[in-house]
Amino acid sequence: MAARPVPHRRARRRPVRAVLPPELRPDRAVVRRSAGSWTLQSTLHRHGLGPVAGVDEAGRGACAGPLVVAACVLRPGDAKRLDGLTDSKLLTPSAREEYYTLIRRRAQDLSVVVIPPEEVDRRGVHVANVEGMRRAVAGLATVPGYVLTDGFAVRGFGTPALAVPKGDQVAACVAAASVLAKVTRDRIMVALDAEFPQYGFAEHKGYCTPDHDEAMLANGPSRVHRYSFVNVRAARDGVRPPVVGYDEEGAEADLVDDDPIESGLGEDLAEGLVHNGALAVGTSEGSRGGVAP
């Protein structure tokens, strides 16, 4: 019996991209990292792609307290007024407070989203973080022409976006969002320390430090802990968590179950608190600060 001939499959042709004639092409923008943290924003503005919003979060690696995400649009001419602005983790607490006040006074637009621990547990840290970024940008009074994110790409802003490696050190608007998120979250954790003094939230801000693990083991986790973290579940069960290494903020990636819980993805996103430049909070220094009534 003769073998059946193999049908010839025609190769699919890729669609031909339309190429503009040279006289209609925009000038190519070259941005060098060494040019300073305002260069990327200024370049986008110069090419008609402003206003530029930076987005960043605080509390991703913490096992207690909320995840806070901020979006910020800086005025193009404020480079001198915000000289020295960089990643919030590289600033001293007092410097963060000063920049926080200055950013809130000088920013063209800002939005801060507070995502409670139960939502972080339900959605997973990464999904909650991405949704928080989208909500923060949506909370801006003006739709930005471009969005810069720190480190990884995020879709769904409804506007062009660019992932910037070490964005909080490279792009001033991302650094500003970093400061807004960090100071807001630190103040919330200081307020929680007054309610739960046994955990030391004012010191470690809810991150996974050895002292925090010991406090959870002695007292059990509280309602503001994230039960998607391995060490929190271990403390709940009265088991000492495994000894791991901690980074400068006390965060340990291996302690968190970062798989998104799919059943929560279709629920209403309004459970997180969205503040468009109107979050009244106290100081993050010491244990007397906190969220103002």
PDB file of N, CA, C and O in Angstrom, residues 217 231 233-241:
ATOM      1  N   LEU A 217       5.437  33.718  67.781  1.00  0.00           N
ATOM      2  CA  LEU A 217       5.425  32.403  68.414  1.00  0.00           C
ATOM      3  C   LEU A 217       4.918  32.495  69.850  1.00  0.00           C
ATOM      4  O   LEU A 217       4.194  31.614  70.323  1.00  0.00           O
ATOM      5  N   ASN A 231       5.812  31.640  57.803  1.00  0.00           N
ATOM      6  CA  ASN A 231       6.147  31.841  59.217  1.00  0.00           C
ATOM      7  C   ASN A 231       4.929  32.229  60.050  1.00  0.00           C
ATOM      8  O   ASN A 231       4.848  31.905  61.232  1.00  0.00           O
ATOM      9  N   ARG A 233       1.782  31.180  59.430  1.00  0.00           N
ATOM     10  CA  ARG A 233       1.026  29.932  59.625  1.00  0.00           C
ATOM     11  C   ARG A 233       1.707  29.032  60.652  1.00  0.00           C
ATOM     12  O   ARG A 233       1.046  28.366  61.447  1.00  0.00           O
ATOM     13  N   ALA A 234       3.044  29.025  60.630  1.00  0.00           N
ATOM     14  CA  ALA A 234       3.773  28.220  61.610  1.00  0.00           C
ATOM     15  C   ALA A 234       3.520  28.727  63.024  1.00  0.00           C
ATOM     16  O   ALA A 234       3.283  27.945  63.950  1.00  0.00           O
ATOM     17  N   ALA A 235       3.553  30.053  63.207  1.00  0.00           N
ATOM     18  CA  ALA A 235       3.286  30.627  64.530  1.00  0.00           C
ATOM     19  C   ALA A 235       1.857  30.345  64.964  1.00  0.00           C
ATOM     20  O   ALA A 235       1.592  30.102  66.143  1.00  0.00           O
ATOM     21  N   ARG A 236       0.924  30.382  64.031  1.00  0.00           N
ATOM     22  CA  ARG A 236      -0.476  30.067  64.352  1.00  0.00           C
ATOM     23  C   ARG A 236      -0.595  28.653  64.898  1.00  0.00           C
ATOM     24  O   ARG A 236      -1.379  28.372  65.817  1.00  0.00           O
ATOM     25  N   ASP A 237       0.201  27.741  64.324  1.00  0.00           N
ATOM     26  CA  ASP A 237       0.152  26.332  64.736  1.00  0.00           C
ATOM     27  C   ASP A 237       1.096  26.033  65.886  1.00  0.00           C
ATOM     28  O   ASP A 237       1.251  24.863  66.276  1.00  0.00           O
ATOM     29  N   GLY A 238       1.767  27.059  66.422  1.00  0.00           N
ATOM     30  CA  GLY A 238       2.679  26.850  67.538  1.00  0.00           C
ATOM     31  C   GLY A 238       3.987  26.197  67.148  1.00  0.00           C
ATOM     32  O   GLY A 238       4.654  25.586  67.994  1.00  0.00           O
ATOM     33  N   VAL A 239       4.374  26.336  65.887  1.00  0.00           N
ATOM     34  CA  VAL A 239       5.595  25.712  65.385  1.00  0.00           C
ATOM     35  C   VAL A 239       6.617  26.800  65.087  1.00  0.00           C
ATOM     36  O   VAL A 239       6.294  27.821  64.480  1.00  0.00           O
ATOM     37  N   ARG A 240       7.857  26.577  65.482  1.00  0.00           N
ATOM     38  CA  ARG A 240       8.903  27.546  65.185  1.00  0.00           C
ATOM     39  C   ARG A 240       9.225  27.503  63.700  1.00  0.00           C
ATOM     40  O   ARG A 240       9.502  26.452  63.146  1.00  0.00           O
ATOM     41  N   PRO A 241       9.187  28.660  63.016  1.00  0.00           N
ATOM     42  CA  PRO A 241       9.468  28.666  61.569  1.00  0.00           C
ATOM     43  C   PRO A 241      10.921  28.345  61.296  1.00  0.00           C
ATOM     44  O   PRO A 241      11.782  28.503  62.173  1.00  0.00           O
TER      45      PRO A 241
END
